[in-house]
């Protein structure tokens, strides 16, 4: 069973995180998420939830913290995924442990998948440069110098998969399922979700 | 600023919850979620997160518990939303406090919006019967006797809005935004999400 690690931070875009996580699980991928940076607790319940608050207020509990994966354990995953949301993507992309991890996984041929502002993590990790990339239009300017910028909804360049925003997250997640599990598995899980005809 | 209450339980479908919550916030709606039934804590961290585990393992912290809204406070919301996911939708639909609340809100002309298996909550609350409804195909059989069953991606019947599954959640959430905030606000928030041409 292939496995994937999704990074999450305060201010991650909750639709991009959740759609990717859910669809990978539907696709038979073992998914875990890891917190980058710090979480928070409820001000009214100090023994309560340790969660991240996403861009529109959805509160999500990460499965792991990034330091739980020290000692090379993160390299065992078959894919690493960076969701967008400006604040979260900046925290993730600028974290030096993340940069080293993404660089090492890309070099080993693992899938690196970034959506929306998450594509900045590819830039900061210095992977796939000069090759094709896409992102949310709001961060295009930061990518055009180092990549061949595309406006397709999903761009696959060797083992770097990138995409544009919450509205492309279904297509993004299904592209990762197809890369890890094949076209047949992708086709199998599409039906019950009642997707638009054209993603 | 209009307000909406989203119900959540163990085994809610995380994409349907998150897409609706996020898009309503983008649409200028004050959103809060309320837990129906019980939450759980991490077995390895007893003072850690109180969350619900959704159908594919995403862990979400509800904003409130349903009893926090006793004394008629729930009636102040302009909309109540029931996401799907078989186990979560059953917990929500079979809760007698929820049934009374949905019935009272519908009677006051508030928006009642149900997606996927969440449409069972309309049936159990005995609202909108004989009128149009849709749902996930897997629960169609339970609805055909009491409603005019439709297979449109979003069905609007007076103040009951229903929809079909994760893949229709963008269309569902935008229909609620349009009902609460008008077409202009809906159009304004669509662009930055980079949605498919046809939802």
mmCIF file of C-alpha atoms in Angstrom:
data_model
loop_
_atom_site.group_PDB
_atom_site.id
_atom_site.type_symbol
_atom_site.label_atom_id
_atom_site.label_comp_id
_atom_site.label_asym_id
_atom_site.label_seq_id
_atom_site.Cartn_x
_atom_site.Cartn_y
_atom_site.Cartn_z
ATOM 1 C CA UNK A 1 0.000 0.000 0.000
ATOM 2 C CA UNK A 2 1.631 3.279 -1.033
ATOM 3 C CA UNK A 3 1.856 6.066 1.520
ATOM 4 C CA UNK A 4 1.718 9.854 1.444
ATOM 5 C CA UNK A 5 2.639 12.609 3.871
ATOM 6 C CA UNK A 6 0.628 15.850 3.756
ATOM 7 C CA UNK A 7 2.164 18.900 5.424
ATOM 8 C CA UNK A 8 -0.073 21.327 7.321
ATOM 9 C CA UNK A 9 0.500 24.582 9.237
ATOM 10 C CA UNK A 10 -1.505 27.414 10.733
ATOM 11 C CA UNK A 11 -3.229 29.052 7.772
ATOM 12 C CA UNK A 12 -3.269 26.060 5.421
ATOM 13 C CA UNK A 13 -6.152 26.147 2.892
ATOM 14 C CA UNK A 14 -8.581 23.635 4.395
ATOM 15 C CA UNK A 15 -10.263 22.532 1.143
ATOM 16 C CA UNK A 16 -6.918 21.724 -0.489
ATOM 17 C CA UNK A 17 -5.777 19.757 2.577
ATOM 18 C CA UNK A 18 -9.031 17.889 3.064
ATOM 19 C CA UNK A 19 -9.833 17.059 -0.564
ATOM 20 C CA UNK A 20 -6.316 15.686 -1.118
ATOM 21 C CA UNK A 21 -6.269 13.672 2.121
ATOM 22 C CA UNK A 22 -9.743 12.207 1.547
ATOM 23 C CA UNK A 23 -9.250 11.284 -2.113
ATOM 24 C CA UNK A 24 -5.872 9.636 -1.475
ATOM 25 C CA UNK A 25 -7.496 7.490 1.226
ATOM 26 C CA UNK A 26 -10.306 6.615 -1.206
ATOM 27 C CA UNK A 27 -7.523 5.669 -3.643
ATOM 28 C CA UNK A 28 -6.020 3.123 -1.255
ATOM 29 C CA UNK A 29 -3.109 5.301 -0.129
ATOM 30 C CA UNK A 30 -2.058 5.356 3.535
ATOM 31 C CA UNK A 31 -2.119 9.066 4.421
ATOM 32 C CA UNK A 32 -0.649 10.879 7.397
ATOM 33 C CA UNK A 33 -0.369 14.599 7.970
ATOM 34 C CA UNK A 34 2.477 16.355 9.766
ATOM 35 C CA UNK A 35 2.368 19.731 11.463
ATOM 36 C CA UNK A 36 5.003 22.282 10.442
ATOM 37 C CA UNK A 37 5.517 25.004 13.059
ATOM 38 C CA UNK A 38 3.226 25.282 16.057
ATOM 39 C CA UNK A 39 -0.394 24.392 16.760
ATOM 40 C CA UNK A 40 -2.769 26.145 19.169
ATOM 41 C CA UNK A 41 -5.129 25.219 21.964
ATOM 42 C CA UNK A 42 -8.596 26.554 22.617
ATOM 43 C CA UNK A 43 -8.478 29.660 24.841
ATOM 44 C CA UNK A 44 -11.572 28.430 26.686
ATOM 45 C CA UNK A 45 -10.302 24.870 27.103
ATOM 46 C CA UNK A 46 -6.555 24.702 27.870
ATOM 47 C CA UNK A 47 -6.646 20.905 28.006
ATOM 48 C CA UNK A 48 -8.647 20.812 24.815
ATOM 49 C CA UNK A 49 -7.829 20.620 21.187
ATOM 50 C CA UNK A 50 -4.350 21.031 19.740
ATOM 51 C CA UNK A 51 -5.175 22.013 16.226
ATOM 52 C CA UNK A 52 -4.264 24.311 13.389
ATOM 53 C CA UNK A 53 -6.726 26.957 12.352
ATOM 54 C CA UNK A 54 -6.966 26.970 8.562
ATOM 55 C CA UNK A 55 -7.490 30.013 6.331
ATOM 56 C CA UNK A 56 -11.296 30.090 6.690
ATOM 57 C CA UNK A 57 -11.474 28.888 10.289
ATOM 58 C CA UNK A 58 -11.783 25.108 9.929
ATOM 59 C CA UNK A 59 -9.849 23.540 12.830
ATOM 60 C CA UNK A 60 -7.824 20.457 11.937
ATOM 61 C CA UNK A 61 -5.781 18.128 14.131
ATOM 62 C CA UNK A 62 -2.579 16.952 12.382
ATOM 63 C CA UNK A 63 -1.732 13.249 12.681
ATOM 64 C CA UNK A 64 1.946 13.894 13.483
ATOM 65 C CA UNK A 65 4.401 16.720 14.106
ATOM 66 C CA UNK A 66 7.306 17.043 11.672
ATOM 67 C CA UNK A 67 9.903 16.207 14.391
ATOM 68 C CA UNK A 68 8.133 12.827 14.893
ATOM 69 C CA UNK A 69 9.649 11.887 11.520
ATOM 70 C CA UNK A 70 13.274 12.661 12.357
ATOM 71 C CA UNK A 71 15.966 10.121 11.509
ATOM 72 C CA UNK A 72 14.924 9.677 7.903
ATOM 73 C CA UNK A 73 11.475 8.196 8.605
ATOM 74 C CA UNK A 74 9.848 10.736 6.267
ATOM 75 C CA UNK A 75 11.814 9.286 3.356
ATOM 76 C CA UNK A 76 9.774 6.084 3.591
ATOM 77 C CA UNK A 77 6.675 7.819 2.232
ATOM 78 C CA UNK A 78 6.001 7.483 -1.484
ATOM 79 C CA UNK A 79 4.725 11.051 -1.810
ATOM 80 C CA UNK A 80 4.875 14.381 -0.023
ATOM 81 C CA UNK A 81 2.140 16.959 -0.493
ATOM 82 C CA UNK A 82 2.095 20.704 0.168
ATOM 83 C CA UNK A 83 -1.333 22.389 0.247
ATOM 84 C CA UNK A 84 -1.766 26.107 -0.285
ATOM 85 C CA UNK A 85 -3.231 28.929 1.733
ATOM 86 C CA UNK A 86 -0.828 31.872 1.876
ATOM 87 C CA UNK A 87 0.232 31.792 5.544
ATOM 88 C CA UNK A 88 0.472 27.999 5.746
ATOM 89 C CA UNK A 89 2.351 27.636 2.463
ATOM 90 C CA UNK A 90 4.870 30.289 3.543
ATOM 91 C CA UNK A 91 5.492 28.549 6.873
ATOM 92 C CA UNK A 92 5.969 25.217 5.109
ATOM 93 C CA UNK A 93 8.077 26.510 2.179
ATOM 94 C CA UNK A 94 10.426 28.506 4.412
ATOM 95 C CA UNK A 95 11.083 25.679 6.883
ATOM 96 C CA UNK A 96 14.613 24.366 6.297
ATOM 97 C CA UNK A 97 13.747 20.819 7.438
ATOM 98 C CA UNK A 98 10.940 20.771 4.877
ATOM 99 C CA UNK A 99 13.252 22.107 2.168
ATOM 100 C CA UNK A 100 15.785 19.326 2.827
ATOM 101 C CA UNK A 101 13.069 16.679 2.995
ATOM 102 C CA UNK A 102 11.401 17.733 -0.268
ATOM 103 C CA UNK A 103 14.759 17.934 -1.978
ATOM 104 C CA UNK A 104 15.743 14.450 -0.763
ATOM 105 C CA UNK A 105 12.387 12.882 -1.692
ATOM 106 C CA UNK A 106 12.417 14.464 -5.152
ATOM 107 C CA UNK A 107 15.970 13.192 -5.703
ATOM 108 C CA UNK A 108 14.859 9.658 -4.788
ATOM 109 C CA UNK A 109 12.076 9.820 -7.387
ATOM 110 C CA UNK A 110 9.251 10.124 -4.847
ATOM 111 C CA UNK A 111 6.168 12.151 -5.846
ATOM 112 C CA UNK A 112 6.313 15.787 -4.719
ATOM 113 C CA UNK A 113 2.884 17.402 -5.137
ATOM 114 C CA UNK A 114 2.171 21.093 -4.498
ATOM 115 C CA UNK A 115 -1.063 23.033 -4.991
ATOM 116 C CA UNK A 116 -1.891 26.751 -4.992
ATOM 117 C CA UNK A 117 0.693 28.760 -3.006
ATOM 118 C CA UNK A 118 2.176 25.385 -2.005
ATOM 119 C CA UNK A 119 4.194 25.477 -5.241
ATOM 120 C CA UNK A 120 6.530 27.895 -3.440
ATOM 121 C CA UNK A 121 7.809 24.845 -1.531
ATOM 122 C CA UNK A 122 9.207 23.437 -4.789
ATOM 123 C CA UNK A 123 10.974 26.743 -5.444
ATOM 124 C CA UNK A 124 12.441 26.969 -1.934
ATOM 125 C CA UNK A 125 13.570 23.328 -2.080
ATOM 126 C CA UNK A 126 15.162 24.069 -5.468
ATOM 127 C CA UNK A 127 13.578 21.091 -7.236
ATOM 128 C CA UNK A 128 12.450 20.700 -10.839
ATOM 129 C CA UNK A 129 13.812 24.090 -11.881
ATOM 130 C CA UNK A 130 13.543 25.017 -15.578
ATOM 131 C CA UNK A 131 10.844 22.362 -15.924
ATOM 132 C CA UNK A 132 7.038 22.950 -16.002
ATOM 133 C CA UNK A 133 5.130 24.218 -12.972
ATOM 134 C CA UNK A 134 1.824 25.847 -12.086
ATOM 135 C CA UNK A 135 0.416 27.503 -8.953
ATOM 136 C CA UNK A 136 -2.251 29.893 -7.777
ATOM 137 C CA UNK A 137 -2.075 32.996 -10.013
ATOM 138 C CA UNK A 138 -1.244 35.094 -6.929
ATOM 139 C CA UNK A 139 2.236 33.543 -6.620
ATOM 140 C CA UNK A 140 2.986 33.163 -10.357
ATOM 141 C CA UNK A 141 5.419 36.120 -10.266
ATOM 142 C CA UNK A 142 7.655 34.296 -7.788
ATOM 143 C CA UNK A 143 7.944 31.226 -10.047
ATOM 144 C CA UNK A 144 8.328 32.505 -13.618
ATOM 145 C CA UNK A 145 12.079 33.096 -13.380
ATOM 146 C CA UNK A 146 13.010 29.568 -12.279
ATOM 147 C CA UNK A 147 10.361 27.457 -14.046
ATOM 148 C CA UNK A 148 8.438 27.156 -17.294
ATOM 149 C CA UNK A 149 5.143 28.489 -15.960
ATOM 150 C CA UNK A 150 1.954 26.772 -17.219
ATOM 151 C CA UNK A 151 -1.702 27.627 -16.677
ATOM 152 C CA UNK A 152 -3.033 24.070 -16.962
ATOM 153 C CA UNK A 153 -5.157 22.930 -14.015
ATOM 154 C CA UNK A 154 -2.676 20.149 -13.189
ATOM 155 C CA UNK A 155 0.932 20.043 -14.408
ATOM 156 C CA UNK A 156 2.981 16.839 -14.235
ATOM 157 C CA UNK A 157 6.734 17.316 -14.750
ATOM 158 C CA UNK A 158 8.644 14.117 -13.985
ATOM 159 C CA UNK A 159 7.847 13.461 -10.324
ATOM 160 C CA UNK A 160 6.692 17.010 -9.514
ATOM 161 C CA UNK A 161 2.899 17.455 -9.698
ATOM 162 C CA UNK A 162 1.507 20.986 -9.281
ATOM 163 C CA UNK A 163 -1.932 22.551 -9.397
ATOM 164 C CA UNK A 164 -3.750 25.880 -8.971
ATOM 165 C CA UNK A 165 -6.345 26.275 -6.216
ATOM 166 C CA UNK A 166 -9.259 24.785 -4.263
ATOM 167 C CA UNK A 167 -11.273 24.396 -7.475
ATOM 168 C CA UNK A 168 -8.549 22.223 -9.009
ATOM 169 C CA UNK A 169 -8.002 20.112 -5.883
ATOM 170 C CA UNK A 170 -10.114 17.174 -7.101
ATOM 171 C CA UNK A 171 -8.073 16.984 -10.323
ATOM 172 C CA UNK A 172 -4.826 17.366 -8.338
ATOM 173 C CA UNK A 173 -5.652 14.624 -5.840
ATOM 174 C CA UNK A 174 -6.808 12.238 -8.579
ATOM 175 C CA UNK A 175 -3.547 12.847 -10.483
ATOM 176 C CA UNK A 176 -1.614 11.787 -7.369
ATOM 177 C CA UNK A 177 -3.795 8.667 -7.011
ATOM 178 C CA UNK A 178 -3.121 7.835 -10.661
ATOM 179 C CA UNK A 179 0.644 8.317 -10.179
ATOM 180 C CA UNK A 180 0.716 6.058 -7.103
ATOM 181 C CA UNK A 181 -2.001 3.511 -7.905
ATOM 182 C CA UNK A 182 -2.697 3.639 -11.640
ATOM 183 C CA UNK A 183 -5.523 4.794 -13.887
ATOM 184 C CA UNK A 184 -7.843 1.903 -13.012
ATOM 185 C CA UNK A 185 -7.936 2.831 -9.311
ATOM 186 C CA UNK A 186 -8.544 6.463 -10.234
ATOM 187 C CA UNK A 187 -11.485 5.498 -12.442
ATOM 188 C CA UNK A 188 -12.896 3.243 -9.713
ATOM 189 C CA UNK A 189 -13.087 5.970 -7.054
ATOM 190 C CA UNK A 190 -14.410 8.744 -9.290
ATOM 191 C CA UNK A 191 -17.992 7.443 -9.664
ATOM 192 C CA UNK A 192 -19.269 7.586 -6.088
ATOM 193 C CA UNK A 193 -18.057 11.172 -5.630
ATOM 194 C CA UNK A 194 -20.396 12.536 -8.357
ATOM 195 C CA UNK A 195 -17.745 14.842 -9.812
ATOM 196 C CA UNK A 196 -18.268 17.504 -12.495
ATOM 197 C CA UNK A 197 -17.913 16.093 -16.047
ATOM 198 C CA UNK A 198 -14.720 18.043 -16.590
ATOM 199 C CA UNK A 199 -12.430 18.740 -13.648
ATOM 200 C CA UNK B 1 -23.703 39.462 8.308
ATOM 201 C CA UNK B 2 -25.741 36.278 7.836
ATOM 202 C CA UNK B 3 -24.782 33.248 9.881
ATOM 203 C CA UNK B 4 -24.791 29.485 9.340
ATOM 204 C CA UNK B 5 -24.514 26.469 11.610
ATOM 205 C CA UNK B 6 -22.889 23.312 10.217
ATOM 206 C CA UNK B 7 -23.511 20.064 12.088
ATOM 207 C CA UNK B 8 -20.703 17.527 12.407
ATOM 208 C CA UNK B 9 -20.373 14.082 14.012
ATOM 209 C CA UNK B 10 -17.971 11.152 14.060
ATOM 210 C CA UNK B 11 -17.932 9.882 10.481
ATOM 211 C CA UNK B 12 -18.950 13.091 8.733
ATOM 212 C CA UNK B 13 -17.626 13.350 5.143
ATOM 213 C CA UNK B 14 -14.709 15.756 5.535
ATOM 214 C CA UNK B 15 -14.777 17.231 2.011
ATOM 215 C CA UNK B 16 -18.465 18.112 2.286
ATOM 216 C CA UNK B 17 -17.953 19.726 5.706
ATOM 217 C CA UNK B 18 -14.817 21.630 4.762
ATOM 218 C CA UNK B 19 -15.832 22.846 1.300
ATOM 219 C CA UNK B 20 -19.145 24.168 2.648
ATOM 220 C CA UNK B 21 -17.578 25.832 5.700
ATOM 221 C CA UNK B 22 -14.765 27.443 3.689
ATOM 222 C CA UNK B 23 -16.932 28.729 0.827
ATOM 223 C CA UNK B 24 -19.537 30.205 3.173
ATOM 224 C CA UNK B 25 -16.758 32.118 4.972
ATOM 225 C CA UNK B 26 -15.442 33.295 1.593
ATOM 226 C CA UNK B 27 -19.028 34.423 0.907
ATOM 227 C CA UNK B 28 -19.132 36.658 3.976
ATOM 228 C CA UNK B 29 -21.193 34.301 6.131
ATOM 229 C CA UNK B 30 -20.360 33.836 9.823
ATOM 230 C CA UNK B 31 -19.977 30.062 10.176
ATOM 231 C CA UNK B 32 -19.883 27.913 13.286
ATOM 232 C CA UNK B 33 -19.947 24.147 13.528
ATOM 233 C CA UNK B 34 -21.619 22.138 16.269
ATOM 234 C CA UNK B 35 -20.808 18.604 17.353
ATOM 235 C CA UNK B 36 -23.674 16.111 17.465
ATOM 236 C CA UNK B 37 -22.928 13.125 19.703
ATOM 237 C CA UNK B 38 -19.490 12.586 21.183
ATOM 238 C CA UNK B 39 -15.955 13.498 20.171
ATOM 239 C CA UNK B 40 -12.757 11.556 20.935
ATOM 240 C CA UNK B 41 -9.312 12.252 22.327
ATOM 241 C CA UNK B 42 -6.004 10.952 21.080
ATOM 242 C CA UNK B 43 -5.095 7.619 22.740
ATOM 243 C CA UNK B 44 -1.466 8.759 22.969
ATOM 244 C CA UNK B 45 -2.285 12.233 24.296
ATOM 245 C CA UNK B 46 -5.188 12.194 26.791
ATOM 246 C CA UNK B 47 -4.977 15.966 27.282
ATOM 247 C CA UNK B 48 -4.760 16.444 23.541
ATOM 248 C CA UNK B 49 -7.237 16.988 20.831
ATOM 249 C CA UNK B 50 -10.974 16.636 21.200
ATOM 250 C CA UNK B 51 -11.973 16.042 17.640
ATOM 251 C CA UNK B 52 -14.186 14.038 15.366
ATOM 252 C CA UNK B 53 -12.595 11.580 12.999
ATOM 253 C CA UNK B 54 -14.213 11.971 9.595
ATOM 254 C CA UNK B 55 -14.909 9.196 7.082
ATOM 255 C CA UNK B 56 -11.401 9.169 5.558
ATOM 256 C CA UNK B 57 -9.485 10.007 8.729
ATOM 257 C CA UNK B 58 -9.275 13.810 8.666
ATOM 258 C CA UNK B 59 -9.548 15.012 12.287
ATOM 259 C CA UNK B 60 -11.675 18.114 12.800
ATOM 260 C CA UNK B 61 -12.334 20.158 15.941
ATOM 261 C CA UNK B 62 -15.945 21.415 16.068
ATOM 262 C CA UNK B 63 -16.451 25.051 17.120
ATOM 263 C CA UNK B 64 -19.304 24.218 19.528
ATOM 264 C CA UNK B 65 -21.241 21.279 20.939
ATOM 265 C CA UNK B 66 -24.965 21.128 20.198
ATOM 266 C CA UNK B 67 -25.900 21.595 23.904
ATOM 267 C CA UNK B 68 -24.014 24.956 23.821
ATOM 268 C CA UNK B 69 -26.942 26.209 21.728
ATOM 269 C CA UNK B 70 -29.742 25.260 24.120
ATOM 270 C CA UNK B 71 -32.429 27.807 24.952
ATOM 271 C CA UNK B 72 -33.261 28.645 21.358
ATOM 272 C CA UNK B 73 -29.855 30.140 20.452
ATOM 273 C CA UNK B 74 -29.626 27.903 17.372
ATOM 274 C CA UNK B 75 -32.714 29.583 15.935
ATOM 275 C CA UNK B 76 -30.725 32.806 15.484
ATOM 276 C CA UNK B 77 -28.713 31.289 12.617
ATOM 277 C CA UNK B 78 -29.890 32.041 9.099
ATOM 278 C CA UNK B 79 -29.024 28.568 7.828
ATOM 279 C CA UNK B 80 -28.392 25.056 9.116
ATOM 280 C CA UNK B 81 -26.287 22.609 7.119
ATOM 281 C CA UNK B 82 -26.021 18.822 7.281
ATOM 282 C CA UNK B 83 -23.027 17.226 5.532
ATOM 283 C CA UNK B 84 -22.999 13.590 4.481
ATOM 284 C CA UNK B 85 -20.818 10.631 5.237
ATOM 285 C CA UNK B 86 -22.945 7.623 6.209
ATOM 286 C CA UNK B 87 -22.103 7.303 9.920
ATOM 287 C CA UNK B 88 -22.116 11.053 10.607
ATOM 288 C CA UNK B 89 -25.330 11.691 8.692
ATOM 289 C CA UNK B 90 -27.083 8.885 10.560
ATOM 290 C CA UNK B 91 -25.987 10.251 13.947
ATOM 291 C CA UNK B 92 -27.174 13.730 12.990
ATOM 292 C CA UNK B 93 -30.443 12.685 11.307
ATOM 293 C CA UNK B 94 -31.495 10.399 14.171
ATOM 294 C CA UNK B 95 -30.811 12.943 16.949
ATOM 295 C CA UNK B 96 -34.152 14.204 18.259
ATOM 296 C CA UNK B 97 -32.756 17.638 19.217
ATOM 297 C CA UNK B 98 -31.523 18.028 15.632
ATOM 298 C CA UNK B 99 -34.883 16.923 14.249
ATOM 299 C CA UNK B 100 -36.715 19.550 16.323
ATOM 300 C CA UNK B 101 -34.182 22.240 15.439
ATOM 301 C CA UNK B 102 -34.304 21.581 11.692
ATOM 302 C CA UNK B 103 -38.098 21.469 11.799
ATOM 303 C CA UNK B 104 -38.266 24.783 13.685
ATOM 304 C CA UNK B 105 -35.734 26.517 11.432
ATOM 305 C CA UNK B 106 -37.467 25.318 8.271
ATOM 306 C CA UNK B 107 -40.803 26.528 9.631
ATOM 307 C CA UNK B 108 -39.301 29.977 10.262
ATOM 308 C CA UNK B 109 -38.126 30.168 6.646
ATOM 309 C CA UNK B 110 -34.418 29.671 7.455
ATOM 310 C CA UNK B 111 -32.257 27.840 4.902
ATOM 311 C CA UNK B 112 -31.945 24.108 5.577
ATOM 312 C CA UNK B 113 -29.181 22.629 3.391
ATOM 313 C CA UNK B 114 -28.340 18.915 3.216
ATOM 314 C CA UNK B 115 -25.802 17.122 1.028
ATOM 315 C CA UNK B 116 -25.168 13.442 0.260
ATOM 316 C CA UNK B 117 -26.540 11.186 3.016
ATOM 317 C CA UNK B 118 -27.265 14.398 4.946
ATOM 318 C CA UNK B 119 -30.600 14.589 3.093
ATOM 319 C CA UNK B 120 -31.833 11.932 5.544
ATOM 320 C CA UNK B 121 -31.957 14.732 8.135
ATOM 321 C CA UNK B 122 -34.715 16.435 6.106
ATOM 322 C CA UNK B 123 -36.678 13.167 6.045
ATOM 323 C CA UNK B 124 -36.274 12.537 9.783
ATOM 324 C CA UNK B 125 -37.232 16.151 10.578
ATOM 325 C CA UNK B 126 -40.272 15.713 8.310
ATOM 326 C CA UNK B 127 -39.658 18.904 6.321
ATOM 327 C CA UNK B 128 -40.399 19.667 2.677
ATOM 328 C CA UNK B 129 -42.176 16.394 2.079
ATOM 329 C CA UNK B 130 -43.767 15.856 -1.359
ATOM 330 C CA UNK B 131 -41.489 18.612 -2.689
ATOM 331 C CA UNK B 132 -38.214 18.139 -4.653
ATOM 332 C CA UNK B 133 -35.100 16.608 -3.066
ATOM 333 C CA UNK B 134 -31.819 14.984 -4.047
ATOM 334 C CA UNK B 135 -29.127 13.050 -2.166
ATOM 335 C CA UNK B 136 -26.278 10.623 -2.669
ATOM 336 C CA UNK B 137 -27.601 7.767 -4.848
ATOM 337 C CA UNK B 138 -26.892 5.328 -1.983
ATOM 338 C CA UNK B 139 -29.766 6.755 0.117
ATOM 339 C CA UNK B 140 -32.205 7.498 -2.725
ATOM 340 C CA UNK B 141 -34.373 4.489 -1.798
ATOM 341 C CA UNK B 142 -35.097 5.988 1.634
ATOM 342 C CA UNK B 143 -36.355 9.262 0.123
ATOM 343 C CA UNK B 144 -38.440 8.339 -2.929
ATOM 344 C CA UNK B 145 -41.647 7.633 -0.977
ATOM 345 C CA UNK B 146 -41.829 11.001 0.794
ATOM 346 C CA UNK B 147 -40.294 13.347 -1.807
ATOM 347 C CA UNK B 148 -40.171 14.050 -5.545
ATOM 348 C CA UNK B 149 -36.666 12.674 -6.106
ATOM 349 C CA UNK B 150 -34.445 14.589 -8.556
ATOM 350 C CA UNK B 151 -30.987 13.783 -9.926
ATOM 351 C CA UNK B 152 -29.876 17.393 -10.445
ATOM 352 C CA UNK B 153 -26.556 18.278 -8.771
ATOM 353 C CA UNK B 154 -28.264 20.886 -6.565
ATOM 354 C CA UNK B 155 -32.002 21.018 -5.884
ATOM 355 C CA UNK B 156 -33.629 24.143 -4.424
ATOM 356 C CA UNK B 157 -37.185 23.607 -3.122
ATOM 357 C CA UNK B 158 -38.394 26.662 -1.204
ATOM 358 C CA UNK B 159 -35.907 26.970 1.682
ATOM 359 C CA UNK B 160 -34.613 23.378 1.448
ATOM 360 C CA UNK B 161 -31.386 23.059 -0.570
ATOM 361 C CA UNK B 162 -30.071 19.538 -1.252
ATOM 362 C CA UNK B 163 -27.141 18.089 -3.177
ATOM 363 C CA UNK B 164 -25.443 14.780 -4.013
ATOM 364 C CA UNK B 165 -21.852 14.172 -2.905
ATOM 365 C CA UNK B 166 -18.321 15.528 -2.452
ATOM 366 C CA UNK B 167 -18.091 16.293 -6.178
ATOM 367 C CA UNK B 168 -21.169 18.546 -5.976
ATOM 368 C CA UNK B 169 -20.085 20.304 -2.769
ATOM 369 C CA UNK B 170 -18.734 23.408 -4.543
ATOM 370 C CA UNK B 171 -22.072 23.886 -6.347
ATOM 371 C CA UNK B 172 -23.967 23.208 -3.105
ATOM 372 C CA UNK B 173 -21.967 25.710 -1.038
ATOM 373 C CA UNK B 174 -22.203 28.386 -3.728
ATOM 374 C CA UNK B 175 -25.993 27.896 -3.889
ATOM 375 C CA UNK B 176 -26.166 28.573 -0.133
ATOM 376 C CA UNK B 177 -23.997 31.696 -0.552
ATOM 377 C CA UNK B 178 -26.312 32.880 -3.314
ATOM 378 C CA UNK B 179 -29.402 32.251 -1.144
ATOM 379 C CA UNK B 180 -27.926 34.174 1.804
ATOM 380 C CA UNK B 181 -25.863 36.863 0.065
ATOM 381 C CA UNK B 182 -27.058 37.150 -3.540
ATOM 382 C CA UNK B 183 -25.679 36.295 -6.967
ATOM 383 C CA UNK B 184 -23.154 39.146 -7.036
ATOM 384 C CA UNK B 185 -21.318 37.852 -3.942
ATOM 385 C CA UNK B 186 -21.337 34.337 -5.410
ATOM 386 C CA UNK B 187 -19.783 35.605 -8.651
ATOM 387 C CA UNK B 188 -17.165 37.597 -6.719
ATOM 388 C CA UNK B 189 -15.806 34.615 -4.781
ATOM 389 C CA UNK B 190 -15.796 32.126 -7.654
ATOM 390 C CA UNK B 191 -12.786 33.541 -9.551
ATOM 391 C CA UNK B 192 -9.965 33.070 -7.051
ATOM 392 C CA UNK B 193 -10.904 29.416 -6.453
ATOM 393 C CA UNK B 194 -10.218 28.410 -10.096
ATOM 394 C CA UNK B 195 -13.299 26.199 -10.322
ATOM 395 C CA UNK B 196 -14.186 23.853 -13.187
ATOM 396 C CA UNK B 197 -16.160 25.607 -15.953
ATOM 397 C CA UNK B 198 -19.270 23.634 -15.124
ATOM 398 C CA UNK B 199 -19.899 22.563 -11.513
#
